[in-house]
Each structure stands twice: as C-alpha cells, then as structure tokens.
Coordinates of C-alpha atoms and ligand atoms in Angstrom, one line a residue:
M1 CA 8.3 -39.7 1.3
Y2 CA 5.8 -37.8 3.2
W3 CA 4.5 -36.3 0.0
M4 CA 4.1 -39.7 -1.6
K5 CA 2.2 -40.9 1.4
Q6 CA -0.1 -37.9 1.2
S7 CA -0.8 -38.4 -2.4
S8 CA -1.6 -42.1 -2.1
I9 CA -4.0 -41.4 0.7
I10 CA -5.8 -38.9 -1.5
S11 CA -5.8 -41.2 -4.5
F12 CA -7.6 -44.0 -2.6
R13 CA -10.0 -41.8 -0.6
L14 CA -11.6 -40.2 -3.7
P15 CA -12.3 -43.4 -5.6
L16 CA -13.8 -44.9 -2.5
I17 CA -16.0 -41.9 -2.0
V18 CA -17.1 -42.1 -5.7
C19 CA -17.7 -45.8 -5.2
L20 CA -19.7 -45.4 -2.0
L21 CA -21.8 -42.6 -3.6
T22 CA -22.6 -44.7 -6.7
C23 CA -23.4 -47.6 -4.4
G24 CA -25.7 -45.6 -2.2
L25 CA -27.4 -43.9 -5.0
L26 CA -28.1 -47.1 -6.9
Y27 CA -29.2 -48.8 -3.7
C28 CA -31.8 -46.1 -3.1
F29 CA -32.9 -46.3 -6.7
S30 CA -33.3 -50.1 -6.6
Y31 CA -35.0 -49.9 -3.2
L32 CA -37.6 -47.5 -4.7
I33 CA -38.2 -49.8 -7.7
E34 CA -38.5 -52.9 -5.6
H35 CA -40.8 -51.1 -3.1
T36 CA -43.0 -49.8 -5.9
F37 CA -43.3 -53.3 -7.4
E38 CA -44.2 -54.8 -4.1
K39 CA -46.8 -52.1 -3.5
I40 CA -48.3 -52.6 -6.9
S41 CA -48.5 -56.4 -6.5
I42 CA -50.2 -56.1 -3.1
Q43 CA -52.6 -53.7 -4.6
Q44 CA -53.3 -56.1 -7.5
N45 CA -53.9 -59.0 -5.1
V46 CA -56.1 -57.0 -2.8
T47 CA -58.2 -55.7 -5.7
E48 CA -58.5 -59.2 -7.2
L49 CA -59.5 -60.7 -3.8
N50 CA -62.1 -58.0 -3.2
S51 CA -63.6 -58.2 -6.6
V52 CA -63.9 -62.0 -6.3
I53 CA -65.3 -61.8 -2.8
T54 CA -67.9 -59.1 -3.9
S55 CA -68.9 -61.2 -6.9
V56 CA -69.3 -64.3 -4.7
E57 CA -71.3 -62.4 -2.1
R58 CA -73.6 -61.1 -4.9
E59 CA -74.2 -64.6 -6.3
L60 CA -74.9 -65.9 -2.8
T61 CA -77.6 -63.3 -2.3
Y62 CA -79.1 -63.9 -5.7
Y63 CA -78.9 -67.7 -5.8
S64 CA -78.8 -69.5 -2.6
P65 CA -76.5 -72.5 -3.1
D66 CA -79.2 -74.7 -1.4
E67 CA -82.1 -73.7 -3.6
N68 CA -80.6 -72.6 -6.9
R69 CA -77.5 -74.8 -6.8
D70 CA -76.9 -75.1 -10.6
E71 CA -77.2 -71.4 -11.3
F72 CA -75.0 -70.6 -8.3
F73 CA -72.2 -72.9 -9.4
Q74 CA -72.5 -71.9 -13.0
N75 CA -72.1 -68.2 -12.1
L76 CA -69.3 -69.0 -9.7
L77 CA -67.4 -70.7 -12.5
L78 CA -67.9 -67.7 -14.7
I79 CA -66.6 -65.5 -11.9
L80 CA -63.5 -67.7 -11.4
T81 CA -62.6 -68.1 -15.1
G82 CA -59.8 -65.8 -16.0
H83 CA -58.3 -65.8 -12.5
H84 CA -55.2 -67.9 -12.2
H85 CA -53.9 -69.2 -8.9
L86 CA -57.1 -68.2 -7.2
F87 CA -58.8 -70.4 -4.7
V88 CA -62.2 -70.2 -3.2
Y89 CA -63.7 -71.9 -0.1
I90 CA -67.3 -71.5 0.9
I91 CA -68.8 -73.0 4.0
D92 CA -72.2 -72.5 5.5
D93 CA -73.0 -71.8 9.2
A94 CA -73.0 -75.5 10.0
G95 CA -69.4 -75.7 8.8
K96 CA -70.4 -77.8 5.7
I97 CA -68.3 -77.1 2.7
V98 CA -70.5 -75.5 0.0
Y99 CA -67.8 -75.0 -2.5
R100 CA -64.1 -75.6 -2.7
T101 CA -61.7 -75.1 -5.6
R102 CA -58.9 -77.6 -6.1
G103 CA -55.8 -76.6 -4.2
P104 CA -54.8 -75.7 -0.7
N105 CA -57.1 -76.3 2.2
L106 CA -58.0 -72.7 3.0
S107 CA -60.0 -73.7 6.1
I108 CA -56.7 -74.4 7.9
A109 CA -55.1 -71.2 6.7
L110 CA -55.7 -69.1 9.8
P111 CA -57.1 -69.7 13.3
Q112 CA -60.7 -68.9 13.7
Q113 CA -60.3 -65.6 15.4
D114 CA -58.0 -64.4 12.7
F115 CA -60.7 -65.2 10.1
E116 CA -63.1 -63.2 12.2
R117 CA -60.7 -60.3 12.2
L118 CA -60.3 -60.4 8.4
I119 CA -64.1 -60.5 8.1
S120 CA -64.8 -57.6 10.5
Q121 CA -61.9 -55.4 9.3
N122 CA -62.3 -56.3 5.6
S123 CA -58.6 -56.8 5.4
T124 CA -56.3 -59.5 3.9
A125 CA -53.5 -61.6 5.4
I126 CA -50.6 -63.6 4.1
W127 CA -50.5 -67.4 4.4
N128 CA -47.4 -69.4 3.6
I129 CA -47.7 -73.2 3.2
D130 CA -45.7 -75.8 1.3
K131 CA -43.2 -73.3 -0.1
S132 CA -46.1 -71.4 -1.5
S133 CA -47.4 -68.0 -0.4
Y134 CA -51.0 -66.8 -0.7
R135 CA -52.8 -63.6 0.2
I136 CA -56.2 -64.5 1.7
G137 CA -59.4 -62.5 2.3
A138 CA -62.7 -63.6 3.8
S139 CA -66.3 -62.4 4.1
R140 CA -69.6 -63.6 5.6
V141 CA -73.0 -63.2 4.0
M142 CA -76.2 -63.4 6.0
L143 CA -79.2 -64.4 3.9
D144 CA -82.8 -63.5 4.5
G145 CA -83.6 -67.0 5.6
G146 CA -81.1 -66.6 8.4
R147 CA -78.5 -68.8 6.8
Q148 CA -74.9 -67.7 6.8
Y149 CA -72.1 -68.4 4.3
T150 CA -68.5 -67.7 4.9
T151 CA -66.3 -67.2 1.8
I152 CA -62.5 -67.5 2.0
V153 CA -60.6 -66.5 -1.1
A154 CA -56.8 -66.9 -1.7
V155 CA -54.6 -65.7 -4.5
G156 CA -51.2 -67.1 -5.1
R157 CA -48.2 -64.7 -4.7
D158 CA -45.5 -67.1 -5.9
L159 CA -45.1 -65.5 -9.3
Q160 CA -44.9 -62.0 -7.9
L161 CA -42.5 -63.0 -5.2
D162 CA -40.3 -64.8 -7.8
F163 CA -40.4 -61.7 -10.0
I164 CA -39.5 -59.4 -7.1
S165 CA -36.7 -61.6 -6.0
R166 CA -35.3 -61.8 -9.5
L167 CA -35.6 -58.1 -9.8
R168 CA -33.7 -57.7 -6.4
N169 CA -30.9 -60.0 -7.6
G170 CA -30.6 -58.2 -10.9
L171 CA -30.5 -54.8 -9.2
G172 CA -28.0 -56.1 -6.7
L173 CA -25.7 -57.3 -9.5
L174 CA -26.1 -54.0 -11.2
I175 CA -25.1 -52.2 -8.1
A176 CA -22.1 -54.4 -7.6
I177 CA -20.9 -54.0 -11.2
S178 CA -21.5 -50.3 -11.2
C179 CA -19.5 -49.9 -7.9
V180 CA -16.6 -51.9 -9.3
L181 CA -16.7 -49.9 -12.5
A182 CA -16.9 -46.6 -10.6
L183 CA -13.9 -47.6 -8.4
I184 CA -11.8 -48.7 -11.4
G185 CA -12.9 -45.6 -13.4
S186 CA -12.0 -43.2 -10.7
L187 CA -8.7 -45.0 -9.9
I188 CA -7.7 -44.8 -13.6
S189 CA -8.7 -41.2 -13.9
I190 CA -6.8 -40.3 -10.7
Y191 CA -3.8 -42.3 -11.8
Y192 CA -3.7 -40.3 -15.0
T193 CA -4.2 -37.0 -13.3
Q194 CA -1.6 -37.8 -10.6
K195 CA 1.0 -39.2 -12.9
P196 CA 2.4 -35.8 -14.0
I197 CA 2.2 -34.6 -10.4
N198 CA 4.1 -37.7 -9.2
R199 CA 6.7 -37.1 -11.9
L200 CA 6.9 -33.5 -10.7
I201 CA 7.3 -34.5 -7.1
K202 CA 10.2 -36.8 -8.0
K203 CA 11.9 -34.0 -9.9
I204 CA 11.3 -31.6 -7.0
E205 CA 12.7 -34.1 -4.5
R206 CA 15.9 -34.3 -6.4
I207 CA 16.5 -30.6 -6.0
N208 CA 18.9 -29.7 -3.2
M209 CA 21.1 -26.8 -2.2
K210 CA 23.6 -27.6 -4.9
S211 CA 21.1 -27.9 -7.7
L212 CA 19.2 -24.7 -7.1
N213 CA 20.0 -23.7 -10.7
Y214 CA 17.8 -26.6 -11.9
R215 CA 14.5 -25.5 -13.6
I216 CA 11.6 -27.8 -14.3
S217 CA 10.7 -27.7 -18.0
T218 CA 7.1 -26.6 -18.5
A219 CA 6.9 -28.8 -21.6
S220 CA 7.0 -31.9 -19.4
V221 CA 3.8 -31.2 -17.6
P222 CA 0.1 -30.8 -18.7
V223 CA -1.0 -27.3 -19.5
K224 CA -3.0 -27.0 -16.3
Y225 CA 0.2 -27.4 -14.2
E226 CA 2.2 -25.0 -16.2
S227 CA 1.5 -22.0 -13.9
L228 CA 2.4 -24.1 -10.9
V229 CA 5.7 -25.1 -12.4
K230 CA 6.4 -21.5 -13.4
A231 CA 5.7 -20.3 -9.9
F232 CA 7.9 -23.0 -8.5
N233 CA 10.7 -22.1 -10.9
N234 CA 10.4 -18.5 -9.9
M235 CA 10.7 -19.5 -6.3
L236 CA 13.8 -21.5 -7.1
H237 CA 15.2 -18.5 -8.9
R238 CA 14.6 -16.3 -5.9
M239 CA 16.1 -18.8 -3.6
E240 CA 19.1 -19.3 -5.8
D241 CA 19.6 -15.5 -5.8
V242 CA 19.4 -15.3 -2.0
F243 CA 21.8 -18.2 -1.5
E244 CA 24.2 -16.8 -4.1
R245 CA 24.2 -13.4 -2.4
Q246 CA 24.5 -15.0 1.0
R247 CA 27.5 -17.0 -0.2
N248 CA 29.2 -14.0 -1.8
F249 CA 28.3 -11.8 1.2
T250 CA 30.2 -14.0 3.6
A251 CA 33.1 -14.3 1.2
D252 CA 33.2 -10.6 0.7
I253 CA 33.1 -9.7 4.4
A254 CA 36.0 -12.1 5.0
H255 CA 37.9 -10.6 2.2
E256 CA 37.2 -7.0 3.2
M257 CA 38.3 -7.7 6.8
R258 CA 41.4 -9.6 5.7
T259 CA 42.8 -6.8 3.5
P260 CA 43.2 -4.2 6.3
I261 CA 44.4 -6.7 8.8
T262 CA 47.1 -8.0 6.3
N263 CA 48.1 -4.4 5.7
L264 CA 48.4 -3.7 9.4
T265 CA 50.3 -6.9 10.1
T266 CA 52.9 -6.4 7.3
Q267 CA 53.4 -2.7 8.3
T268 CA 53.9 -3.7 11.9
Q269 CA 56.3 -6.4 11.0
I270 CA 58.3 -4.0 8.8
V271 CA 58.4 -1.4 11.5
L272 CA 59.5 -3.9 14.1
N273 CA 62.4 -5.1 11.9
N274 CA 64.4 -1.9 12.5
A275 CA 64.6 0.8 15.1
R276 CA 62.7 3.9 14.1
S277 CA 62.6 7.5 15.2
T278 CA 59.6 8.7 17.2
E279 CA 58.5 10.7 14.1
E280 CA 58.5 7.5 12.0
Y281 CA 56.5 5.6 14.6
R282 CA 54.0 8.4 14.8
E283 CA 53.6 8.4 11.0
I284 CA 53.0 4.7 10.9
L285 CA 50.6 4.7 13.8
Y286 CA 48.6 7.4 11.9
S287 CA 48.5 5.3 8.9
N288 CA 47.4 2.3 11.0
L289 CA 44.7 4.5 12.6
E290 CA 43.3 5.0 9.1
E291 CA 43.0 1.3 8.6
Y292 CA 41.4 0.9 12.0
E293 CA 38.9 3.6 11.2
K294 CA 38.1 1.9 7.9
M295 CA 37.5 -1.4 9.6
S296 CA 35.4 0.2 12.3
Q297 CA 33.4 2.0 9.6
M298 CA 32.8 -1.2 7.8
I299 CA 31.7 -3.0 10.9
S300 CA 29.2 -0.3 11.8
D301 CA 28.0 -0.4 8.2
M302 CA 27.4 -4.1 8.5
L303 CA 25.6 -3.7 11.7
F304 CA 23.4 -1.0 10.2
L305 CA 22.5 -3.4 7.3
A306 CA 21.9 -6.2 9.7
Q307 CA 19.5 -4.0 11.6
A308 CA 17.8 -3.0 8.3
D309 CA 17.5 -6.7 7.4
N310 CA 15.8 -7.5 10.7
H311 CA 13.5 -4.5 10.3
Q312 CA 15.0 -2.9 13.4
L313 CA 15.7 0.4 11.8
V314 CA 13.1 2.7 13.3
P315 CA 13.3 6.2 11.7
N316 CA 13.1 9.0 14.1
L317 CA 10.7 11.1 12.1
I318 CA 11.0 14.9 12.1
D319 CA 10.2 17.6 9.6
I320 CA 13.0 18.0 7.1
D321 CA 13.7 20.8 4.6
L322 CA 15.6 18.9 2.0
Y323 CA 16.9 22.0 0.2
S324 CA 18.6 23.4 3.2
M325 CA 19.8 20.0 4.3
I326 CA 21.4 19.3 1.0
S327 CA 23.0 22.7 0.5
L328 CA 24.6 22.3 4.0
M329 CA 26.0 19.0 2.8
C330 CA 27.4 20.6 -0.3
E331 CA 29.3 23.1 1.9
Y332 CA 30.5 20.2 4.0
F333 CA 32.1 18.6 0.9
E334 CA 33.8 21.8 -0.2
P335 CA 37.3 20.8 0.8
L336 CA 36.9 17.7 -1.4
T337 CA 35.3 19.5 -4.3
D338 CA 37.8 22.4 -4.2
E339 CA 40.6 19.9 -4.7
K340 CA 39.1 18.8 -8.0
N341 CA 37.5 22.2 -8.8
I342 CA 34.1 20.5 -8.9
T343 CA 31.0 22.7 -8.4
F344 CA 27.5 21.9 -7.1
E345 CA 24.4 23.2 -8.7
L346 CA 21.4 22.8 -6.4
E347 CA 18.1 23.6 -8.2
G348 CA 14.4 23.3 -7.8
N349 CA 12.3 23.0 -4.6
C350 CA 9.9 20.8 -2.8
S351 CA 7.8 20.7 0.3
H352 CA 9.2 19.6 3.7
I353 CA 9.1 15.9 4.3
Q354 CA 8.9 13.6 7.2
G355 CA 12.1 11.6 7.8
D356 CA 15.0 10.6 9.9
K357 CA 17.5 13.4 9.4
M358 CA 20.6 11.3 10.3
M359 CA 19.6 8.5 8.0
L360 CA 18.6 10.6 5.0
G361 CA 21.7 12.7 5.5
R362 CA 23.8 9.5 5.5
A363 CA 22.1 8.3 2.3
I364 CA 22.7 11.6 0.5
I365 CA 26.3 11.9 1.7
N366 CA 26.9 8.4 0.3
I367 CA 25.5 9.4 -3.1
I368 CA 27.3 12.7 -3.3
S369 CA 30.7 11.3 -2.2
N370 CA 30.3 8.7 -5.0
A371 CA 29.4 11.4 -7.4
I372 CA 32.5 13.4 -6.4
R373 CA 34.7 10.3 -6.8
Y374 CA 33.5 9.6 -10.3
T375 CA 33.4 13.2 -11.6
S376 CA 36.4 14.5 -13.4
E377 CA 38.0 17.9 -12.6
N378 CA 36.3 21.2 -13.4
Q379 CA 32.9 19.6 -13.8
T380 CA 29.5 20.2 -12.2
I381 CA 27.4 17.9 -10.0
K382 CA 23.7 18.8 -10.5
I383 CA 21.2 18.2 -7.7
N384 CA 17.6 18.7 -8.5
L385 CA 14.6 18.8 -6.2
S386 CA 11.0 18.5 -7.4
Q387 CA 7.5 18.0 -6.2
L388 CA 6.0 15.0 -8.1
S389 CA 2.7 15.2 -6.3
P390 CA 1.4 16.7 -3.1
K391 CA 2.6 13.6 -1.3
K392 CA 5.7 12.8 -3.3
V393 CA 9.1 14.5 -3.7
Q394 CA 12.0 13.7 -6.0
I395 CA 15.7 14.2 -5.6
V396 CA 18.0 13.7 -8.6
I397 CA 21.7 13.7 -8.1
A398 CA 23.5 13.7 -11.5
N399 CA 27.2 13.7 -12.1
P400 CA 29.0 13.8 -15.4
G401 CA 31.3 10.8 -15.9
K402 CA 31.8 7.5 -17.6
K403 CA 28.6 5.6 -18.4
I404 CA 27.9 2.7 -16.2
E405 CA 27.0 -0.3 -18.4
S406 CA 23.3 -1.1 -18.1
H407 CA 23.9 -4.7 -16.9
H408 CA 25.6 -3.3 -13.7
L409 CA 22.7 -0.9 -12.9
P410 CA 20.3 -3.4 -11.2
H411 CA 23.2 -4.6 -9.0
L412 CA 24.6 -1.3 -7.9
F413 CA 22.6 -1.4 -4.7
D414 CA 23.7 -4.9 -3.8
R415 CA 26.1 -5.4 -1.0
F416 CA 29.8 -5.4 -2.0
Y417 CA 28.9 -4.8 -5.6
R418 CA 31.4 -2.6 -7.4
V419 CA 31.5 -2.0 -11.1
D420 CA 35.2 -2.4 -11.0
Q421 CA 35.4 -5.6 -9.1
S422 CA 39.2 -5.6 -8.9
R423 CA 40.3 -5.9 -5.3
H424 CA 43.8 -4.8 -5.8
R425 CA 43.2 -1.4 -4.5
N426 CA 45.9 0.4 -2.6
N427 CA 45.4 2.4 0.5
K428 CA 45.2 5.6 -1.5
D429 CA 42.2 4.4 -3.4
S430 CA 39.4 6.3 -1.9
S431 CA 36.7 3.9 -3.1
G432 CA 34.9 2.0 -0.4
T433 CA 33.8 -1.5 0.1
G434 CA 30.7 -1.4 -2.1
I435 CA 28.2 -1.3 0.7
G436 CA 27.5 2.4 0.5
L437 CA 24.6 2.1 -1.9
A438 CA 23.3 -0.9 -0.1
I439 CA 23.0 1.3 2.9
V440 CA 21.4 4.1 0.9
K441 CA 18.8 1.7 -0.4
S442 CA 17.9 0.3 3.0
I443 CA 17.5 3.9 4.3
I444 CA 15.2 4.8 1.4
D445 CA 13.3 1.6 1.9
T446 CA 12.9 2.4 5.6
H447 CA 11.4 5.7 4.5
K448 CA 9.0 3.8 2.2
G449 CA 10.6 5.6 -0.8
H450 CA 12.1 4.3 -4.0
I451 CA 15.6 4.7 -5.5
Y452 CA 17.1 3.8 -8.9
V453 CA 19.9 4.8 -11.1
E454 CA 20.2 5.8 -14.7
S455 CA 23.4 6.2 -16.7
D456 CA 24.3 7.4 -20.2
D457 CA 27.3 9.0 -21.9
I458 CA 26.4 12.4 -20.4
S459 CA 25.8 11.6 -16.8
T460 CA 25.0 9.1 -14.1
R461 CA 21.8 10.0 -12.2
F462 CA 20.6 8.7 -8.9
I463 CA 16.8 9.3 -8.6
I464 CA 15.2 9.1 -5.2
K465 CA 11.4 9.3 -4.7
L466 CA 10.2 9.9 -1.1
P467 CA 6.7 10.3 0.4
T468 CA 6.2 13.5 2.3
V469 CA 4.4 11.7 5.0
I470 CA 5.3 8.1 6.1
S471 CA 2.4 5.9 6.9
R472 CA 2.1 2.1 7.0
H473 CA 0.2 2.1 3.7
N474 CA 3.0 3.8 1.6
H475 CA 4.3 0.5 0.3
Ligands
LIG501 N1 28.1 8.3 -9.4 C1 28.6 7.2 -9.8 N2 29.2 7.1 -11.0 C2 29.7 6.0 -11.5 N3 29.7 4.8 -10.8 C3 29.1 4.8 -9.6 C4 28.6 6.0 -9.0 N4 28.1 5.7 -7.8 C5 28.3 4.4 -7.6 N5 29.0 3.9 -8.6 C6 29.4 2.5 -8.8 O1 28.6 1.7 -7.8 C7 29.5 0.9 -7.0 C8 28.8 0.8 -5.7 O2 28.8 2.0 -5.0 P1 28.9 2.0 -3.4 O3 27.9 1.1 -2.9 O4 28.8 3.4 -2.9 O5 30.3 1.4 -3.1 P2 31.7 2.1 -3.0 O6 31.5 3.5 -3.1 O7 32.2 1.6 -1.7 O8 32.5 1.5 -4.1 C9 30.7 1.7 -7.0 O9 31.8 0.8 -6.8 C10 30.8 2.2 -8.4 O10 31.3 1.3 -9.3
LIG502 MG1 30.2 4.8 -2.0

C-alpha cells in the first residue's frame, strides 16, 4: 500500500509541475506580447499627437487665425485629414475658442494646472470620458503681436484598447487550453509509463516466504525495465537459496543431534535391562564417550561456523612455513595411513605466509582426513606446494578415488552437504557430519584466500590459493 501511495504522489506531482511550467512560460510570453503592443500604441499616439501639435503650431505662426483666417482653417483641415479619432481644440489668450473639431469637449479634459504641466513638460496624459479613452497633449504659441494660442489635441485610444483587451483574452484562453493539454498529456504519458511498474508492484506484492521460487517474466515488462526485473529475480534467487539453506541447516542440526542421543538412550536402556559385569559397563561407557565426543565436536564446529558467520573469527597472524607444517601433519596421520598402506607425497615449495597456524592446520587436517577416507589401500595422496606469484601461494591436495559428479562440486563446501546423503550410518562409519569442508572454507575466507575442488576419474583435488600477506584489500 505504501508503494501505491508513493507512486500516486509522484504521478500527480510531475504533471502539475509540467502544467505550472507551461502556464508560467506562456504567461511570461503573453505578458511580453501585450506589453510590446501597449508600448507601440502609446508611441504611435504620442507621435501622432506631437506631429499634429507641431503642424498646428507652424500654421499658427504662419497664418494668424485672426488675420488669415481662411488660409489657416484650410491648412488646418489639410493637417487633420487622414487622422481618425483625432480632436483639436484651439483657444486664444482671452479664452475664446478659435477652432474646435466635433467631438469631446477638450477644455474640460484636465484641470488648468494639469494643462500647464503638459505644456511645460511637453508630455501627454490620458483622459477617460463617456466610456471612451483619449490621449491628450497641449501646447502654447506666442505670436509676435503678443497674442497667445493654446492648442489641445486628443487622439482616441478605444480601438487600441479594444485590440489589446482582445489580445489579452485570446492569450489567456491559449494559456488555459495549453495548461489543460499539458496536464492531460503528462498524465497520460505517466499513466502509460507507470502501468508496467504498477503491474510489477502488484506481482512483487504477491511474493511471500512461500513463493520465493516465483520469477517475474521479463517478457511482461518493457525493455527498459528488463534489467530491473532481472536484478530483482536474481535477488529472489539469492534469498531463496539462503532460506533454503537455513531451513535445511536447522533440520540437519536437529537430525545430527538426535542420532547420537538416540544411540546413547538405546544403549543405556539395553544395559539397564540386565545386570552387567564391571568390564561390560566400562566398555559401554567408552562407547558412550565416543558419542559424547562426537557431539561435543559437532557443537564446537557449529560454534566455529557461527563465529565465522558473524565475522568474529580474528586470525592470529604469524609467519607460517607451509611445507614443514604439512609434513608434520602427514606424520601425525601415520597411524591412519599405515592401516591402509597409504603414502604421502609432499612436493614443491613456496614462501612463508602470514596466517593463523591453528586455523590453517585445522583446514588442512580436514582435507587430508577426507582424502585418507576416500583413498583406497596402497595408494598415494599427493600434496603440492607452489608459488603462483610473489604474493600468492597454492596448495593442491590430490587423492586417487572415485570421481565426484560435477553437480556435487559447488555444494561440497555447504554445511551438512555430503555426496552420499544417506543418514543410515553406523557408529563405525568414520565419515563426519558434512561440516568439515564448510569450516575449511570459512577458514580460507578468513585468510582472504580461495578454495575450490576438481574431480575426475584419476583423482579429486582440493586447490587452495592463499595470499602471503593479509591486508584489508585482498578481497
Ligand atoms: N577427498 C574426497 N574425495 C571424495 N569425496 C570427498 C572428498 N572430500 C570430501 N568429499 C565429499 O564431500 C563431502 C563433504 O565433506 P566434509 O564437509 O568434510 O564432510 P564429512 O567429511 O563430514 O562427510 C563428503 O561427505 C564427501 O562426500
Ligand atoms: Mg570431513
């Protein structure tokens, strides 16, 4: 549910951002257009006003309206033809109207002082009356005779204002439509991009502990999500593996503990049924002791592995001469090998390495004891040491014997894994619980080394590669 919520938040936020961006951009654009038009129309009006005022002023200086009345009015008409919505108002210093076009009464347009300001500053002003708007300008001409004429000119702005307002409405509509389209467009595109993700989420949500074997088919998702699905499937695979091993591990521990305890219980019951001689008791107790030791060994092995899992194994690093260490071990195994007339052949050499003597010894003992177990009588176990590089040595322990099928090889180092899984082993069976190689692997891992096994019809070979010096960067 949390996922769904998250995705729906994302799917609305993005279209909204797209919509707002489109809106903002178009708004700026339309503001610019409107502003430009406004500026142009003001400029047009001002130019028109100034040109008319200049022409009128010129005529006033050439032909005084008192003396050359006809010429003055004729020329004035010529000036005004071609100008639409333009109104002129001329008064003399006595306040008498010299000329006035039909239309608004410009004398009431502004208070006296504002007219004076327009004249002195040569500026224009806006005048709104009867739902109409005008831009007005004014000027005063002083003639030689001392007479004074004031000219007020107004030009109608209604057409321009109407155009600008229509432009504004049109642009507003354009913005609104674009925003809605952007919103719908991005919602649709997000819907289509999220659809496969949502489907994926539903599938993932259905996976639980019991369906860890489920894999999402890459065919059901678009190509761009294929690698995501593959990564997820891989993770499922790893999890399944871990869970599976965990499950088996617990079952195996229980089983391995139960077998010796059952043996002990039955033996004790049998013994208690009849009276025995001291010698018999002693014998039985010895046999029990073996079981106790086995159990104790297994428990300490489990503890060792648990420590390795928790990265609590800290190797006590000292300088180790592998050759002398291994040849000592071969001697230690002599009673066992003599029994089967098995010989060791230790060859090669390598530099000293850094390592924990106890741990590495334990690892090699484990491998050698396996080798002895699986080697037939009168055969030779070959141990070879070599220097792979100045910083890497290799130990190969090879024993002749039955080939281990290749599908077993990757699992040999798993806990409780035995090639012969049968659990009906009697007490005399010397094979262990199947955790020997798991311990070997964790020891080699702790030493930042690498171990693997090869097997063919001739021999089974355990190959260990170890760094001569252990540093944090060896991995
Ligand atoms: N040298 C070997 N030759 C053949 N099989 C081997 C050899 N070493 C180990 N194995 C196989 O690997 C399994 C796991 O070994 P290990 O972990 O030491 O367990 P265990 O010795 O307790 O059975 C053994 O049960 C055996 O099947
Ligand atoms: Mg073993």
